[in-house]
Short mmCIF file of N, CA and C in Angstrom, two decimals:
data_model
loop_
_atom_site.label_atom_id
_atom_site.label_comp_id
_atom_site.label_asym_id
_atom_site.label_seq_id
_atom_site.Cartn_x
_atom_site.Cartn_y
_atom_site.Cartn_z
N MET L 1 -15.40 13.03 -0.17
CA MET L 1 -14.75 11.76 -0.44
C MET L 1 -14.21 11.79 -1.87
N GLY L 2 -12.94 11.45 -2.03
CA GLY L 2 -12.32 11.41 -3.35
C GLY L 2 -12.54 10.05 -4.00
N PHE L 3 -12.23 10.00 -5.26
CA PHE L 3 -12.38 8.76 -6.00
C PHE L 3 -11.03 8.29 -6.47
N LEU L 4 -10.88 6.99 -6.57
CA LEU L 4 -9.62 6.40 -7.01
C LEU L 4 -9.30 6.79 -8.43
N ILE L 5 -10.27 6.73 -9.31
CA ILE L 5 -10.07 7.11 -10.70
C ILE L 5 -11.35 7.75 -11.21
N SER L 6 -11.22 8.87 -11.89
CA SER L 6 -12.41 9.56 -12.39
C SER L 6 -12.81 8.99 -13.74
N ASN L 7 -14.05 9.19 -14.08
CA ASN L 7 -14.56 8.71 -15.37
C ASN L 7 -13.80 9.32 -16.54
N GLU L 8 -13.32 10.54 -16.37
CA GLU L 8 -12.58 11.20 -17.44
C GLU L 8 -11.28 10.49 -17.77
N LYS L 9 -10.71 9.78 -16.81
CA LYS L 9 -9.44 9.08 -17.05
C LYS L 9 -9.64 7.73 -17.72
N ILE L 10 -10.84 7.18 -17.65
CA ILE L 10 -11.11 5.90 -18.31
C ILE L 10 -11.49 6.20 -19.76
N LEU L 11 -10.64 5.74 -20.66
CA LEU L 11 -10.84 6.04 -22.09
C LEU L 11 -11.71 5.01 -22.79
N ASP L 12 -11.58 3.73 -22.42
CA ASP L 12 -12.31 2.68 -23.13
C ASP L 12 -12.39 1.43 -22.27
N ILE L 13 -13.49 0.73 -22.38
CA ILE L 13 -13.68 -0.58 -21.76
C ILE L 13 -14.22 -1.49 -22.84
N ASN L 14 -13.49 -2.55 -23.14
CA ASN L 14 -13.94 -3.49 -24.17
C ASN L 14 -13.44 -4.89 -23.82
N GLU L 15 -13.56 -5.84 -24.77
CA GLU L 15 -13.18 -7.23 -24.49
C GLU L 15 -11.67 -7.38 -24.28
N ARG L 16 -10.86 -6.43 -24.77
CA ARG L 16 -9.41 -6.48 -24.55
C ARG L 16 -9.04 -6.02 -23.15
N GLY L 17 -9.86 -5.18 -22.57
CA GLY L 17 -9.56 -4.69 -21.22
C GLY L 17 -10.03 -3.27 -21.00
N VAL L 18 -9.35 -2.62 -20.08
CA VAL L 18 -9.68 -1.25 -19.69
C VAL L 18 -8.49 -0.36 -20.08
N THR L 19 -8.77 0.70 -20.80
CA THR L 19 -7.74 1.68 -21.18
C THR L 19 -8.01 2.95 -20.40
N PHE L 20 -6.97 3.44 -19.72
CA PHE L 20 -7.13 4.64 -18.90
C PHE L 20 -5.83 5.44 -18.91
N LEU L 21 -5.91 6.67 -18.43
CA LEU L 21 -4.76 7.57 -18.35
C LEU L 21 -4.13 7.48 -16.96
N TYR L 22 -2.80 7.54 -16.94
CA TYR L 22 -2.08 7.55 -15.67
C TYR L 22 -0.86 8.46 -15.81
N LYS L 23 -0.32 8.91 -14.68
CA LYS L 23 0.89 9.72 -14.70
C LYS L 23 2.09 8.81 -14.56
N ASP L 24 3.01 8.88 -15.50
CA ASP L 24 4.24 8.08 -15.45
C ASP L 24 5.31 8.91 -14.74
N TYR L 25 5.47 8.67 -13.46
CA TYR L 25 6.42 9.45 -12.66
C TYR L 25 7.87 9.13 -13.00
N ASN L 26 8.11 8.04 -13.71
CA ASN L 26 9.45 7.72 -14.18
C ASN L 26 9.80 8.50 -15.45
N ASP L 27 8.83 9.17 -16.04
CA ASP L 27 9.02 9.94 -17.26
C ASP L 27 8.45 11.35 -17.09
N GLU L 28 8.96 12.07 -16.09
CA GLU L 28 8.58 13.46 -15.83
C GLU L 28 7.08 13.66 -15.62
N ALA L 29 6.40 12.69 -15.06
CA ALA L 29 4.97 12.75 -14.73
C ALA L 29 4.10 13.02 -15.94
N ILE L 30 4.52 12.52 -17.09
CA ILE L 30 3.73 12.66 -18.32
C ILE L 30 2.51 11.75 -18.23
N VAL L 31 1.35 12.28 -18.61
CA VAL L 31 0.12 11.49 -18.62
C VAL L 31 0.12 10.60 -19.85
N LYS L 32 -0.04 9.29 -19.63
CA LYS L 32 0.00 8.32 -20.73
C LYS L 32 -1.19 7.37 -20.63
N PRO L 33 -1.62 6.83 -21.76
CA PRO L 33 -2.66 5.80 -21.71
C PRO L 33 -2.03 4.42 -21.48
N THR L 34 -2.76 3.55 -20.84
CA THR L 34 -2.35 2.16 -20.69
C THR L 34 -3.59 1.28 -20.75
N THR L 35 -3.40 0.04 -21.17
CA THR L 35 -4.50 -0.92 -21.23
C THR L 35 -4.11 -2.15 -20.43
N MET L 36 -5.05 -2.64 -19.65
CA MET L 36 -4.84 -3.89 -18.92
C MET L 36 -6.16 -4.65 -18.90
N SER L 37 -6.05 -5.93 -18.60
CA SER L 37 -7.26 -6.76 -18.58
C SER L 37 -8.23 -6.23 -17.52
N GLY L 38 -9.49 -6.52 -17.72
CA GLY L 38 -10.49 -6.10 -16.75
C GLY L 38 -10.23 -6.69 -15.37
N VAL L 39 -9.77 -7.93 -15.34
CA VAL L 39 -9.48 -8.59 -14.06
C VAL L 39 -8.34 -7.88 -13.35
N GLU L 40 -7.28 -7.55 -14.07
CA GLU L 40 -6.14 -6.85 -13.46
C GLU L 40 -6.55 -5.45 -13.01
N PHE L 41 -7.34 -4.76 -13.80
CA PHE L 41 -7.81 -3.44 -13.41
C PHE L 41 -8.60 -3.52 -12.10
N LEU L 42 -9.53 -4.48 -12.02
CA LEU L 42 -10.32 -4.63 -10.79
C LEU L 42 -9.47 -5.05 -9.60
N ARG L 43 -8.47 -5.91 -9.84
CA ARG L 43 -7.57 -6.33 -8.76
C ARG L 43 -6.86 -5.10 -8.17
N ARG L 44 -6.31 -4.28 -9.05
CA ARG L 44 -5.61 -3.08 -8.58
C ARG L 44 -6.57 -2.08 -7.93
N PHE L 45 -7.74 -1.93 -8.49
CA PHE L 45 -8.74 -1.03 -7.93
C PHE L 45 -9.12 -1.48 -6.51
N CYS L 46 -9.36 -2.78 -6.35
CA CYS L 46 -9.81 -3.31 -5.05
C CYS L 46 -8.73 -3.21 -3.97
N MET L 47 -7.48 -3.13 -4.37
CA MET L 47 -6.41 -2.98 -3.38
C MET L 47 -6.53 -1.66 -2.62
N HIS L 48 -7.28 -0.70 -3.17
CA HIS L 48 -7.45 0.61 -2.55
C HIS L 48 -8.72 0.70 -1.71
N ILE L 49 -9.51 -0.35 -1.67
CA ILE L 49 -10.75 -0.34 -0.88
C ILE L 49 -10.40 -0.78 0.53
N LEU L 50 -10.66 0.08 1.49
CA LEU L 50 -10.34 -0.23 2.88
C LEU L 50 -11.40 -1.13 3.50
N PRO L 51 -10.98 -2.02 4.42
CA PRO L 51 -11.96 -2.82 5.15
C PRO L 51 -12.89 -1.92 5.97
N GLN L 52 -14.03 -2.45 6.31
CA GLN L 52 -15.02 -1.70 7.09
C GLN L 52 -14.39 -1.18 8.37
N ARG L 53 -14.67 0.05 8.73
CA ARG L 53 -14.21 0.73 9.94
C ARG L 53 -12.75 1.17 9.89
N PHE L 54 -12.05 0.95 8.78
CA PHE L 54 -10.68 1.45 8.64
C PHE L 54 -10.75 2.87 8.09
N VAL L 55 -9.78 3.68 8.46
CA VAL L 55 -9.72 5.06 8.01
C VAL L 55 -8.38 5.27 7.31
N LYS L 56 -8.42 5.90 6.14
CA LYS L 56 -7.20 6.16 5.40
C LYS L 56 -6.45 7.32 6.06
N VAL L 57 -5.16 7.14 6.23
CA VAL L 57 -4.32 8.17 6.80
C VAL L 57 -3.39 8.65 5.69
N ARG L 58 -3.35 9.96 5.48
CA ARG L 58 -2.46 10.54 4.48
C ARG L 58 -1.40 11.35 5.21
N TYR L 59 -0.22 11.35 4.65
CA TYR L 59 0.88 12.06 5.28
C TYR L 59 1.06 13.43 4.64
N TYR L 60 1.22 14.43 5.47
CA TYR L 60 1.41 15.80 5.03
C TYR L 60 2.70 16.34 5.65
N GLY L 61 3.12 17.46 5.18
CA GLY L 61 4.29 18.11 5.77
C GLY L 61 5.54 17.27 5.62
N ILE L 62 6.30 17.18 6.69
CA ILE L 62 7.58 16.48 6.64
C ILE L 62 7.43 14.99 6.37
N LEU L 63 6.26 14.41 6.66
CA LEU L 63 6.04 12.99 6.39
C LEU L 63 5.57 12.73 4.97
N GLY L 64 5.30 13.75 4.20
CA GLY L 64 4.85 13.60 2.82
C GLY L 64 5.96 13.10 1.91
N SER L 65 5.59 12.58 0.76
CA SER L 65 6.56 12.01 -0.16
C SER L 65 7.52 13.07 -0.72
N ARG L 66 7.11 14.33 -0.68
CA ARG L 66 7.97 15.40 -1.20
C ARG L 66 9.30 15.47 -0.47
N TYR L 67 9.31 15.13 0.82
CA TYR L 67 10.51 15.22 1.65
C TYR L 67 11.13 13.86 1.95
N LYS L 68 10.74 12.85 1.20
CA LYS L 68 11.19 11.48 1.49
C LYS L 68 12.72 11.36 1.52
N LYS L 69 13.39 11.94 0.52
CA LYS L 69 14.86 11.84 0.44
C LYS L 69 15.53 12.52 1.62
N GLU L 70 14.99 13.64 2.06
CA GLU L 70 15.59 14.37 3.17
C GLU L 70 15.35 13.68 4.51
N VAL L 71 14.21 13.04 4.64
CA VAL L 71 13.83 12.42 5.92
C VAL L 71 14.45 11.03 6.09
N GLN L 72 14.71 10.32 5.00
CA GLN L 72 15.19 8.94 5.10
C GLN L 72 16.46 8.80 5.94
N PRO L 73 17.49 9.67 5.77
CA PRO L 73 18.68 9.54 6.64
C PRO L 73 18.34 9.69 8.12
N LEU L 74 17.38 10.55 8.43
CA LEU L 74 16.97 10.70 9.83
C LEU L 74 16.32 9.43 10.35
N LYS L 75 15.50 8.79 9.50
CA LYS L 75 14.86 7.53 9.90
C LYS L 75 15.91 6.45 10.12
N ASP L 76 16.89 6.37 9.20
CA ASP L 76 17.93 5.35 9.31
C ASP L 76 18.75 5.53 10.59
N ASN L 77 19.05 6.77 10.95
CA ASN L 77 19.85 7.04 12.16
C ASN L 77 19.07 6.81 13.44
N SER L 78 17.74 6.84 13.36
CA SER L 78 16.94 6.71 14.57
C SER L 78 16.64 5.26 14.93
N LYS L 79 16.96 4.33 14.03
CA LYS L 79 16.70 2.91 14.31
C LYS L 79 17.70 2.40 15.35
N PRO L 80 17.21 1.65 16.36
CA PRO L 80 18.15 1.07 17.32
C PRO L 80 19.03 0.03 16.63
N ASN L 81 20.27 -0.09 17.10
CA ASN L 81 21.12 -1.07 16.44
C ASN L 81 20.63 -2.48 16.76
N GLN L 82 20.99 -3.42 15.92
CA GLN L 82 20.47 -4.79 16.00
C GLN L 82 20.84 -5.46 17.33
N THR L 83 22.02 -5.16 17.88
CA THR L 83 22.46 -5.81 19.12
C THR L 83 21.54 -5.43 20.28
N ARG L 84 21.22 -4.14 20.42
CA ARG L 84 20.31 -3.72 21.50
C ARG L 84 18.94 -4.34 21.33
N ARG L 85 18.47 -4.43 20.09
CA ARG L 85 17.14 -5.00 19.84
C ARG L 85 17.12 -6.48 20.24
N ASN L 86 18.15 -7.23 19.89
CA ASN L 86 18.21 -8.66 20.23
C ASN L 86 18.31 -8.85 21.74
N GLN L 87 19.08 -8.00 22.43
CA GLN L 87 19.18 -8.11 23.88
C GLN L 87 17.85 -7.81 24.55
N ALA L 88 17.16 -6.80 24.07
CA ALA L 88 15.86 -6.45 24.65
C ALA L 88 14.86 -7.59 24.45
N ALA L 89 14.89 -8.21 23.28
CA ALA L 89 13.98 -9.32 23.02
C ALA L 89 14.30 -10.51 23.92
N ALA L 90 15.56 -10.78 24.15
CA ALA L 90 15.95 -11.91 24.99
C ALA L 90 15.57 -11.68 26.44
N ASN L 91 15.62 -10.42 26.91
CA ASN L 91 15.31 -10.10 28.30
C ASN L 91 13.82 -9.92 28.56
N SER L 92 13.02 -9.80 27.53
CA SER L 92 11.60 -9.55 27.73
C SER L 92 10.88 -10.83 28.15
N ALA L 93 9.73 -10.64 28.77
CA ALA L 93 8.92 -11.79 29.19
C ALA L 93 8.42 -12.55 27.97
N PRO L 94 8.25 -13.87 28.09
CA PRO L 94 7.76 -14.63 26.94
C PRO L 94 6.36 -14.16 26.55
N HIS L 95 6.07 -14.20 25.27
CA HIS L 95 4.77 -13.76 24.78
C HIS L 95 3.71 -14.80 25.11
N ARG L 96 2.52 -14.31 25.44
CA ARG L 96 1.41 -15.21 25.73
C ARG L 96 0.81 -15.77 24.45
N PHE L 97 0.97 -15.05 23.35
CA PHE L 97 0.34 -15.46 22.10
C PHE L 97 1.41 -15.86 21.10
N ARG L 98 1.13 -16.88 20.34
CA ARG L 98 2.03 -17.27 19.26
C ARG L 98 1.41 -16.82 17.95
N PRO L 99 2.24 -16.55 16.95
CA PRO L 99 1.69 -16.16 15.65
C PRO L 99 0.84 -17.28 15.05
N LEU L 100 -0.25 -16.91 14.42
CA LEU L 100 -1.10 -17.91 13.77
C LEU L 100 -0.45 -18.40 12.48
N GLN L 101 -0.60 -19.67 12.19
CA GLN L 101 -0.16 -20.22 10.92
C GLN L 101 -1.22 -19.87 9.88
N MET L 102 -0.81 -19.83 8.61
CA MET L 102 -1.72 -19.46 7.53
C MET L 102 -2.95 -20.37 7.51
N SER L 103 -2.75 -21.67 7.74
CA SER L 103 -3.89 -22.60 7.72
C SER L 103 -4.88 -22.28 8.83
N GLU L 104 -4.39 -21.82 9.98
CA GLU L 104 -5.28 -21.45 11.07
C GLU L 104 -6.07 -20.19 10.74
N MET L 105 -5.43 -19.24 10.07
CA MET L 105 -6.12 -18.00 9.70
C MET L 105 -7.23 -18.29 8.70
N GLN L 106 -6.96 -19.14 7.73
CA GLN L 106 -7.97 -19.47 6.73
C GLN L 106 -9.13 -20.20 7.39
N HIS L 107 -8.84 -21.09 8.33
CA HIS L 107 -9.88 -21.82 9.01
C HIS L 107 -10.77 -20.88 9.81
N ARG L 108 -10.15 -19.93 10.53
CA ARG L 108 -10.92 -19.00 11.35
C ARG L 108 -11.73 -18.04 10.49
N HIS L 109 -11.19 -17.67 9.34
CA HIS L 109 -11.89 -16.75 8.46
C HIS L 109 -13.19 -17.36 7.92
N HIS L 110 -13.14 -18.63 7.59
CA HIS L 110 -14.31 -19.30 6.99
C HIS L 110 -15.27 -19.84 8.02
N ALA L 111 -14.88 -19.83 9.26
CA ALA L 111 -15.75 -20.39 10.31
C ALA L 111 -16.90 -19.49 10.64
#
């Protein structure tokens, strides 16, 4: 099991926040330090924690980010045109379920 961030990358934790090293891919993948509040650091960290029973899927080979530019035109060409999609939706049987409203989801979550 890998870790989101290693202890070696965390440079300092104090009342100002958390300072750690990251790769800036917009600047030739240079490793740079950054500082953010502890709350923001934890918010970003928690975004990577999967719910119970979920499994992380990583893409390799042609689906990996290395080939993103080459694969994107293929993805764009494979999408059905909007007219066919709308016709198919109009001809399909009505759905038995309606989307839940946000208030209903919150109510069910706390129940």
